[in-house]
mmCIF file of C-alpha atoms in Angstrom:
data_model
loop_
_atom_site.group_PDB
_atom_site.id
_atom_site.type_symbol
_atom_site.label_atom_id
_atom_site.label_comp_id
_atom_site.label_asym_id
_atom_site.label_seq_id
_atom_site.Cartn_x
_atom_site.Cartn_y
_atom_site.Cartn_z
ATOM 1 C CA UNK A 66 -14.973 13.185 12.023
ATOM 2 C CA UNK A 67 -15.583 14.371 7.836
ATOM 3 C CA UNK A 68 -18.251 13.294 5.876
ATOM 4 C CA UNK A 69 -17.139 10.407 2.658
ATOM 5 C CA UNK A 70 -18.942 11.483 0.131
ATOM 6 C CA UNK A 71 -19.893 8.736 -2.626
ATOM 7 C CA UNK A 72 -19.659 8.992 -5.586
ATOM 8 C CA UNK A 73 -21.535 5.742 -7.014
ATOM 9 C CA UNK A 74 -20.614 5.931 -10.439
ATOM 10 C CA UNK A 75 -16.542 6.116 -12.131
ATOM 11 C CA UNK A 76 -17.435 8.150 -15.225
ATOM 12 C CA UNK A 77 -16.650 10.865 -13.753
ATOM 13 C CA UNK A 78 -13.193 9.449 -12.172
ATOM 14 C CA UNK A 79 -9.527 11.090 -13.194
ATOM 15 C CA UNK A 80 -7.615 8.890 -16.071
ATOM 16 C CA UNK A 81 -4.740 8.852 -14.130
ATOM 17 C CA UNK A 82 -6.581 6.341 -11.791
ATOM 18 C CA UNK A 83 -6.495 4.084 -14.300
ATOM 19 C CA UNK A 84 -3.137 3.860 -14.556
ATOM 20 C CA UNK A 85 -2.744 3.595 -11.328
ATOM 21 C CA UNK A 86 -4.739 0.699 -9.960
ATOM 22 C CA UNK A 87 -2.396 -1.671 -12.472
ATOM 23 C CA UNK A 88 0.417 -0.407 -10.858
ATOM 24 C CA UNK A 89 -0.593 -1.346 -7.329
ATOM 25 C CA UNK A 90 -1.626 -4.894 -9.600
ATOM 26 C CA UNK A 91 2.017 -5.101 -10.102
ATOM 27 C CA UNK A 92 3.396 -4.171 -6.911
ATOM 28 C CA UNK A 93 2.008 -7.734 -5.886
ATOM 29 C CA UNK A 94 3.127 -9.381 -8.718
ATOM 30 C CA UNK A 95 6.519 -11.716 -7.956
ATOM 31 C CA UNK A 96 8.640 -9.638 -10.861
ATOM 32 C CA UNK A 97 7.761 -7.329 -11.439
ATOM 33 C CA UNK A 98 10.864 -5.686 -13.060
ATOM 34 C CA UNK A 99 9.493 -7.907 -16.339
ATOM 35 C CA UNK A 100 5.956 -8.475 -15.380
ATOM 36 C CA UNK A 101 5.233 -4.560 -15.468
ATOM 37 C CA UNK A 102 5.285 -3.645 -19.127
ATOM 38 C CA UNK A 103 2.599 -7.308 -19.698
ATOM 39 C CA UNK A 104 -0.121 -4.507 -17.238
ATOM 40 C CA UNK A 105 1.333 -1.134 -18.599
ATOM 41 C CA UNK A 106 2.895 -1.109 -21.738
ATOM 42 C CA UNK A 107 5.742 0.442 -22.409
ATOM 43 C CA UNK A 108 6.464 1.033 -18.281
ATOM 44 C CA UNK A 109 9.894 0.327 -16.556
ATOM 45 C CA UNK A 110 10.989 0.034 -13.609
ATOM 46 C CA UNK A 111 13.702 2.879 -12.882
ATOM 47 C CA UNK A 112 14.297 2.275 -9.115
ATOM 48 C CA UNK A 113 13.467 -1.404 -7.690
ATOM 49 C CA UNK A 114 13.419 -0.979 -3.562
ATOM 50 C CA UNK A 115 14.272 -4.442 -2.013
ATOM 51 C CA UNK A 116 11.863 -5.978 0.683
ATOM 52 C CA UNK A 117 12.215 -4.894 3.751
ATOM 53 C CA UNK A 118 12.359 -7.211 7.342
ATOM 54 C CA UNK A 119 8.175 -6.028 7.318
ATOM 55 C CA UNK A 120 7.475 -6.588 4.013
ATOM 56 C CA UNK A 121 6.963 -3.103 2.890
ATOM 57 C CA UNK A 122 8.584 -2.526 -0.837
ATOM 58 C CA UNK A 123 7.657 0.199 -3.076
ATOM 59 C CA UNK A 124 9.008 0.473 -6.557
ATOM 60 C CA UNK A 125 9.895 3.765 -9.481
ATOM 61 C CA UNK A 126 8.769 3.416 -12.338
ATOM 62 C CA UNK A 127 8.019 6.102 -16.302
ATOM 63 C CA UNK A 128 6.403 5.140 -19.243
ATOM 64 C CA UNK A 129 7.434 5.455 -22.772
ATOM 65 C CA UNK A 130 7.252 9.147 -22.940
ATOM 66 C CA UNK A 131 10.296 9.233 -20.551
ATOM 67 C CA UNK A 132 7.824 11.939 -18.400
ATOM 68 C CA UNK A 133 5.765 11.245 -17.049
ATOM 69 C CA UNK A 134 7.477 8.799 -12.970
ATOM 70 C CA UNK A 135 5.541 6.908 -10.798
ATOM 71 C CA UNK A 136 5.884 5.307 -7.354
ATOM 72 C CA UNK A 137 3.353 2.142 -6.391
ATOM 73 C CA UNK A 138 3.826 1.503 -2.697
ATOM 74 C CA UNK A 139 2.648 -1.872 -1.890
ATOM 75 C CA UNK A 140 1.833 -3.249 2.074
ATOM 76 C CA UNK A 141 3.153 -4.916 4.670
ATOM 77 C CA UNK A 142 2.417 -8.476 3.541
ATOM 78 C CA UNK A 143 0.787 -10.609 6.458
ATOM 79 C CA UNK A 144 0.076 -13.887 7.100
ATOM 80 C CA UNK A 145 -2.158 -15.360 3.983
ATOM 81 C CA UNK A 146 -5.072 -16.045 8.113
ATOM 82 C CA UNK A 147 -5.452 -12.391 8.468
ATOM 83 C CA UNK A 148 -8.859 -12.448 7.198
ATOM 84 C CA UNK A 149 -9.590 -16.628 7.840
ATOM 85 C CA UNK A 150 -10.551 -15.653 11.874
ATOM 86 C CA UNK A 151 -10.762 -13.300 14.066
ATOM 87 C CA UNK A 152 -7.987 -13.881 15.485
ATOM 88 C CA UNK A 153 -6.072 -13.578 13.799
ATOM 89 C CA UNK A 154 -7.387 -9.977 12.240
ATOM 90 C CA UNK A 155 -7.576 -8.702 15.947
ATOM 91 C CA UNK A 156 -4.450 -9.539 15.691
ATOM 92 C CA UNK A 157 -3.438 -7.626 12.768
ATOM 93 C CA UNK A 158 -5.654 -4.498 13.371
ATOM 94 C CA UNK A 159 -4.206 -4.292 17.175
ATOM 95 C CA UNK A 160 -0.352 -4.976 16.808
ATOM 96 C CA UNK A 161 0.694 -6.427 13.575
ATOM 97 C CA UNK A 162 -0.899 -2.831 12.170
ATOM 98 C CA UNK A 163 0.540 -1.544 15.743
ATOM 99 C CA UNK A 164 -2.293 1.852 15.740
ATOM 100 C CA UNK A 165 -2.850 1.732 19.611
ATOM 101 C CA UNK A 166 0.058 4.049 19.899
ATOM 102 C CA UNK A 167 0.409 6.906 18.153
ATOM 103 C CA UNK A 168 3.636 9.581 17.389
ATOM 104 C CA UNK A 169 3.505 13.711 16.615
ATOM 105 C CA UNK A 170 4.038 13.612 12.655
ATOM 106 C CA UNK A 171 6.028 16.803 12.131
ATOM 107 C CA UNK A 172 5.966 16.977 8.862
ATOM 108 C CA UNK A 173 2.566 18.410 8.498
ATOM 109 C CA UNK A 174 0.900 22.933 9.813
ATOM 110 C CA UNK A 175 -3.084 21.609 11.824
ATOM 111 C CA UNK A 176 -2.322 21.704 15.971
ATOM 112 C CA UNK A 177 -1.621 17.901 16.333
ATOM 113 C CA UNK A 178 -0.835 15.936 13.718
ATOM 114 C CA UNK A 179 -0.654 12.166 14.523
ATOM 115 C CA UNK A 180 -0.634 8.934 12.948
ATOM 116 C CA UNK A 181 0.210 5.561 14.213
ATOM 117 C CA UNK A 182 3.299 4.344 15.380
ATOM 118 C CA UNK A 183 2.871 1.070 12.554
ATOM 119 C CA UNK A 184 2.257 3.944 9.615
ATOM 120 C CA UNK A 185 5.748 5.055 11.181
ATOM 121 C CA UNK A 186 7.455 2.390 10.692
ATOM 122 C CA UNK A 187 6.343 1.904 7.663
ATOM 123 C CA UNK A 188 7.489 5.566 7.063
ATOM 124 C CA UNK A 189 11.029 4.921 7.999
ATOM 125 C CA UNK A 190 11.670 1.304 5.653
ATOM 126 C CA UNK A 191 10.697 3.125 2.867
ATOM 127 C CA UNK A 192 12.517 5.884 3.376
ATOM 128 C CA UNK A 193 15.185 3.620 4.579
ATOM 129 C CA UNK A 194 14.503 1.271 1.443
ATOM 130 C CA UNK A 195 17.528 0.223 -1.166
ATOM 131 C CA UNK A 196 17.801 0.345 -5.152
ATOM 132 C CA UNK A 197 17.496 -3.569 -6.192
ATOM 133 C CA UNK A 198 19.320 -2.105 -8.906
ATOM 134 C CA UNK A 199 22.296 -0.660 -7.607
ATOM 135 C CA UNK A 200 20.983 4.091 -8.512
ATOM 136 C CA UNK A 201 22.867 4.136 -4.415
ATOM 137 C CA UNK A 202 19.983 6.330 -3.903
ATOM 138 C CA UNK A 203 17.996 7.352 -1.782
ATOM 139 C CA UNK A 204 13.328 6.492 -2.730
ATOM 140 C CA UNK A 205 13.053 10.569 -2.021
ATOM 141 C CA UNK A 206 16.191 11.949 -3.675
ATOM 142 C CA UNK A 207 15.350 9.974 -6.387
ATOM 143 C CA UNK A 208 11.537 11.170 -6.928
ATOM 144 C CA UNK A 209 13.107 15.274 -6.271
ATOM 145 C CA UNK A 210 16.662 14.844 -8.970
ATOM 146 C CA UNK A 211 14.628 12.681 -12.057
ATOM 147 C CA UNK A 212 11.201 14.361 -11.665
ATOM 148 C CA UNK A 213 10.817 17.149 -9.026
ATOM 149 C CA UNK A 214 12.928 19.180 -10.264
ATOM 150 C CA UNK A 215 11.982 18.471 -13.796
ATOM 151 C CA UNK A 216 9.168 19.168 -13.365
ATOM 152 C CA UNK A 217 8.025 15.503 -14.850
ATOM 153 C CA UNK A 218 4.157 14.418 -13.217
ATOM 154 C CA UNK A 219 4.525 11.973 -10.381
ATOM 155 C CA UNK A 220 1.949 9.999 -9.583
ATOM 156 C CA UNK A 221 1.471 7.763 -6.129
ATOM 157 C CA UNK A 222 0.298 4.987 -5.621
ATOM 158 C CA UNK A 223 -1.146 2.418 -3.100
ATOM 159 C CA UNK A 224 -3.292 -0.330 -2.027
ATOM 160 C CA UNK A 225 -4.401 -1.408 1.628
ATOM 161 C CA UNK A 226 -1.597 -0.506 3.862
ATOM 162 C CA UNK A 227 0.795 0.232 0.098
ATOM 163 C CA UNK A 228 -2.268 3.051 0.456
ATOM 164 C CA UNK A 229 -2.456 4.027 4.306
ATOM 165 C CA UNK A 230 1.950 4.427 2.879
ATOM 166 C CA UNK A 231 1.468 6.189 0.855
ATOM 167 C CA UNK A 232 -0.476 8.526 2.458
ATOM 168 C CA UNK A 233 2.109 9.059 5.224
ATOM 169 C CA UNK A 234 4.576 9.478 2.694
ATOM 170 C CA UNK A 235 3.201 11.925 0.397
ATOM 171 C CA UNK A 236 1.990 13.929 3.372
ATOM 172 C CA UNK A 237 6.568 14.287 4.319
ATOM 173 C CA UNK A 238 7.343 14.497 0.856
ATOM 174 C CA UNK A 239 4.760 17.060 0.004
ATOM 175 C CA UNK A 240 6.400 19.476 2.214
ATOM 176 C CA UNK A 241 9.803 18.742 1.570
ATOM 177 C CA UNK A 242 9.596 19.266 -1.940
ATOM 178 C CA UNK A 243 8.023 22.985 -1.409
ATOM 179 C CA UNK A 244 9.940 23.105 1.657
ATOM 180 C CA UNK A 245 12.626 23.653 -1.207
ATOM 181 C CA UNK A 246 10.560 26.173 -2.813
ATOM 182 C CA UNK A 247 9.668 23.078 -6.124
ATOM 183 C CA UNK A 248 7.023 23.212 -6.762
ATOM 184 C CA UNK A 249 4.285 20.188 -6.304
ATOM 185 C CA UNK A 250 1.221 20.316 -8.844
ATOM 186 C CA UNK A 251 2.655 18.125 -10.753
ATOM 187 C CA UNK A 252 2.041 14.750 -7.916
ATOM 188 C CA UNK A 253 -1.125 13.065 -7.534
ATOM 189 C CA UNK A 254 -1.780 10.659 -5.004
ATOM 190 C CA UNK A 255 -4.264 7.463 -5.605
ATOM 191 C CA UNK A 256 -5.093 5.264 -2.683
ATOM 192 C CA UNK A 257 -7.926 2.338 -3.276
ATOM 193 C CA UNK A 258 -8.548 0.293 -0.310
ATOM 194 C CA UNK A 259 -6.858 2.257 2.534
ATOM 195 C CA UNK A 260 -6.344 2.320 6.213
ATOM 196 C CA UNK A 261 -7.012 6.625 7.588
ATOM 197 C CA UNK A 262 -2.901 6.395 9.040
ATOM 198 C CA UNK A 263 -3.919 9.592 11.669
ATOM 199 C CA UNK A 264 -6.000 12.059 13.207
ATOM 200 C CA UNK A 265 -8.199 14.523 11.995
ATOM 201 C CA UNK A 266 -5.224 16.875 11.570
ATOM 202 C CA UNK A 267 -3.009 14.630 9.783
ATOM 203 C CA UNK A 268 -6.091 14.145 6.975
ATOM 204 C CA UNK A 269 -7.018 18.144 7.490
ATOM 205 C CA UNK A 270 -3.246 18.747 6.369
ATOM 206 C CA UNK A 271 -3.259 15.865 3.656
ATOM 207 C CA UNK A 272 -6.574 17.202 1.952
ATOM 208 C CA UNK A 273 -5.339 21.691 2.128
ATOM 209 C CA UNK A 274 -1.539 20.652 0.855
ATOM 210 C CA UNK A 275 -2.490 18.787 -1.886
ATOM 211 C CA UNK A 276 -5.908 18.993 -3.410
ATOM 212 C CA UNK A 277 -5.190 15.542 -6.727
ATOM 213 C CA UNK A 278 -6.472 12.786 -3.994
ATOM 214 C CA UNK A 279 -8.544 9.912 -5.220
ATOM 215 C CA UNK A 280 -9.527 8.571 -2.665
ATOM 216 C CA UNK A 281 -10.981 4.630 -3.679
ATOM 217 C CA UNK A 282 -13.637 2.285 -0.544
ATOM 218 C CA UNK A 283 -15.506 -1.093 -2.123
ATOM 219 C CA UNK A 284 -18.382 -0.260 0.806
ATOM 220 C CA UNK A 285 -17.520 -4.197 1.345
ATOM 221 C CA UNK A 286 -13.739 -4.060 1.934
ATOM 222 C CA UNK A 287 -13.380 -3.681 5.932
ATOM 223 C CA UNK A 288 -9.861 -2.150 5.734
ATOM 224 C CA UNK A 289 -10.697 1.123 5.342
ATOM 225 C CA UNK A 290 -12.989 0.867 7.435
ATOM 226 C CA UNK A 291 -10.220 0.795 9.837
ATOM 227 C CA UNK A 292 -9.133 2.396 12.602
ATOM 228 C CA UNK A 293 -12.050 4.875 12.344
ATOM 229 C CA UNK A 294 -14.210 4.453 15.291
ATOM 230 C CA UNK A 295 -17.282 5.281 13.588
ATOM 231 C CA UNK A 296 -17.146 2.783 10.505
ATOM 232 C CA UNK A 297 -15.183 0.242 12.479
ATOM 233 C CA UNK A 298 -19.239 0.007 14.058
ATOM 234 C CA UNK A 299 -20.038 0.172 10.587
ATOM 235 C CA UNK A 300 -18.434 -2.768 10.374
ATOM 236 C CA UNK A 301 -20.934 -4.468 12.395
ATOM 237 C CA UNK A 302 -23.328 -4.135 9.964
ATOM 238 C CA UNK A 303 -22.170 -5.367 6.739
ATOM 239 C CA UNK A 304 -22.958 -8.762 4.660
ATOM 240 C CA UNK A 305 -26.501 -8.607 5.920
ATOM 241 C CA UNK A 306 -28.670 -11.009 6.156
ATOM 242 C CA UNK A 307 -25.832 -13.386 5.585
ATOM 243 C CA UNK A 308 -22.578 -13.710 6.478
ATOM 244 C CA UNK A 309 -24.003 -12.042 9.164
ATOM 245 C CA UNK A 310 -21.314 -10.703 12.360
ATOM 246 C CA UNK A 311 -25.155 -10.663 14.285
ATOM 247 C CA UNK A 312 -25.840 -14.162 13.994
ATOM 248 C CA UNK A 313 -21.769 -15.550 14.118
ATOM 249 C CA UNK A 314 -20.100 -15.717 17.786
ATOM 250 C CA UNK A 315 -16.443 -15.245 18.724
ATOM 251 C CA UNK A 316 -14.255 -14.765 21.281
ATOM 252 C CA UNK A 317 -12.295 -11.639 22.348
ATOM 253 C CA UNK A 318 -10.740 -10.754 25.032
ATOM 254 C CA UNK A 319 -12.328 -14.255 27.130
ATOM 255 C CA UNK A 320 -15.283 -13.495 26.089
ATOM 256 C CA UNK A 321 -17.627 -15.240 23.782
ATOM 257 C CA UNK A 322 -19.670 -12.273 22.024
ATOM 258 C CA UNK A 323 -21.187 -11.905 18.587
ATOM 259 C CA UNK A 324 -18.998 -10.853 15.352
ATOM 260 C CA UNK A 325 -21.031 -7.773 15.435
ATOM 261 C CA UNK A 326 -20.777 -7.073 19.375
ATOM 262 C CA UNK A 327 -16.538 -7.991 18.648
ATOM 263 C CA UNK A 328 -16.209 -4.349 16.747
ATOM 264 C CA UNK A 329 -18.370 -2.810 18.566
ATOM 265 C CA UNK A 330 -15.834 -2.755 20.788
ATOM 266 C CA UNK A 331 -13.336 -2.604 18.901
ATOM 267 C CA UNK A 332 -15.542 0.769 18.480
ATOM 268 C CA UNK A 333 -15.436 1.774 21.301
ATOM 269 C CA UNK A 334 -11.245 1.353 21.459
ATOM 270 C CA UNK A 335 -10.901 4.205 19.329
ATOM 271 C CA UNK A 336 -13.145 5.758 20.093
ATOM 272 C CA UNK A 337 -10.934 8.582 21.583
ATOM 273 C CA UNK A 338 -8.502 8.346 18.883
ATOM 274 C CA UNK A 339 -9.476 10.492 16.766
ATOM 275 C CA UNK A 340 -8.904 7.997 13.462
ATOM 276 C CA UNK A 341 -10.115 9.893 10.013
ATOM 277 C CA UNK A 342 -9.617 9.689 6.562
ATOM 278 C CA UNK A 343 -9.191 12.199 3.880
ATOM 279 C CA UNK A 344 -11.512 14.160 2.360
ATOM 280 C CA UNK A 345 -10.251 15.195 -1.236
ATOM 281 C CA UNK A 346 -12.653 12.769 -3.610
ATOM 282 C CA UNK A 347 -12.825 10.366 -1.742
ATOM 283 C CA UNK A 348 -14.563 8.507 -3.339
ATOM 284 C CA UNK A 349 -17.562 4.428 -2.089
ATOM 285 C CA UNK A 350 -19.082 2.170 -4.368
ATOM 286 C CA UNK A 351 -20.456 -1.159 -4.397
ATOM 287 C CA UNK A 352 -19.173 -4.845 -5.200
ATOM 288 C CA UNK A 353 -21.366 -7.183 -5.573
ATOM 289 C CA UNK A 354 -21.341 -10.345 -2.415
ATOM 290 C CA UNK A 355 -19.571 -12.988 -3.334
ATOM 291 C CA UNK A 356 -22.341 -15.808 -3.547
ATOM 292 C CA UNK A 357 -20.189 -18.955 -2.461
ATOM 293 C CA UNK A 358 -19.776 -17.299 0.793
ATOM 294 C CA UNK A 359 -22.896 -16.674 1.645
ATOM 295 C CA UNK A 360 -23.472 -18.526 5.065
ATOM 296 C CA UNK A 361 -23.502 -17.677 8.705
ATOM 297 C CA UNK A 362 -20.066 -18.451 9.410
ATOM 298 C CA UNK A 363 -16.628 -17.530 10.448
ATOM 299 C CA UNK A 364 -14.803 -18.926 7.320
ATOM 300 C CA UNK A 365 -18.071 -17.415 5.148
ATOM 301 C CA UNK A 366 -17.605 -13.419 6.708
ATOM 302 C CA UNK A 367 -13.774 -13.761 6.966
ATOM 303 C CA UNK A 368 -14.050 -14.698 3.549
ATOM 304 C CA UNK A 369 -16.764 -12.522 1.912
ATOM 305 C CA UNK A 370 -14.055 -9.608 3.758
ATOM 306 C CA UNK A 371 -10.903 -11.243 1.951
ATOM 307 C CA UNK A 372 -12.932 -11.280 -1.597
ATOM 308 C CA UNK A 373 -14.524 -7.953 -1.215
ATOM 309 C CA UNK A 374 -10.526 -6.124 -0.481
ATOM 310 C CA UNK A 375 -9.397 -7.476 -3.539
ATOM 311 C CA UNK A 376 -7.413 -4.828 -6.267
ATOM 312 C CA UNK A 377 -10.092 -6.244 -8.746
ATOM 313 C CA UNK A 378 -12.479 -4.674 -7.477
ATOM 314 C CA UNK A 379 -11.573 -1.331 -7.394
ATOM 315 C CA UNK A 380 -10.191 -1.817 -11.050
ATOM 316 C CA UNK A 381 -13.274 -2.639 -11.983
ATOM 317 C CA UNK A 382 -15.018 0.072 -10.299
ATOM 318 C CA UNK A 383 -12.612 1.785 -12.760
ATOM 319 C CA UNK A 384 -13.365 0.104 -16.002
ATOM 320 C CA UNK A 385 -9.901 -2.011 -15.477
ATOM 321 C CA UNK A 386 -10.404 -5.873 -16.291
ATOM 322 C CA UNK A 387 -7.627 -8.373 -13.872
ATOM 323 C CA UNK A 388 -5.741 -10.946 -15.104
ATOM 324 C CA UNK A 389 -5.748 -12.914 -12.391
ATOM 325 C CA UNK A 390 -4.283 -12.287 -9.059
ATOM 326 C CA UNK A 391 -1.480 -12.432 -8.259
ATOM 327 C CA UNK A 392 -1.195 -15.325 -5.876
ATOM 328 C CA UNK A 393 0.445 -13.797 -2.880
ATOM 329 C CA UNK A 394 -1.933 -9.755 -2.277
ATOM 330 C CA UNK A 395 -1.623 -8.245 1.078
ATOM 331 C CA UNK A 396 -3.769 -6.634 3.583
#
């Protein structure tokens, strides 16, 4: 596993990161088409995806100059109790994320690139997504015709599973446009709290073909620790002294163990899968614990985890103060 660099300050972060985190925030809005100008004055959505049956959603937007484009991807929306208890969380990791099955990734030049079946399903949903604004063209065709061919800058961004999908789509997109002899120099990628979508060969390939990528992780956010074996293991040590995973018990496959031991077990499950985060500009920062969730109970542990995962923590690191969080924010 490639070591992750810990960049503890936000002064060296690119200006595009602020725009990117706001775009990911808008994906969770109840009406992104009308709400985007409230958060990003002058921006408008020009391609608006119809949410898929799995809850995937994305839009393409352009700024007031008509030159700078962005693709913002929202992750699927799991049940609201994902961060309420161990059973729901384990179900999300092992079934909804579908990371226990891997598929070969054809858009890479490394020897054995693999991504999770769940990431592949979400990627396929994105490719097949229809435009609610009636353009009649696919997301990829719209980007190639309106952004890549004219040589306009493109930002790709996503939070949580949206960041997971953004990594996969970007890998596909860079290979596709360079194969058609278009430049990828104007493409940049920003992910926030993204689970790793693939193995080391996938991550290495994406790092190589797109240096202009920035990946952000709040050190107290458990979601980007998955499904990488090493960081799943470390999840069991978060939030000490309270809420301490070692002081909380859960039932896992019929056995009652501490929550820390449950993460150790999950770490062992994924040891041979080889999942790995990308390395380019991987920035780790710290958000203070929420004081209202500091009791040694499962409820407080998962409430702490859910609060740490919020987009607002990532925005605050980048110096962006968000309004109230959207009522529904996925993982």
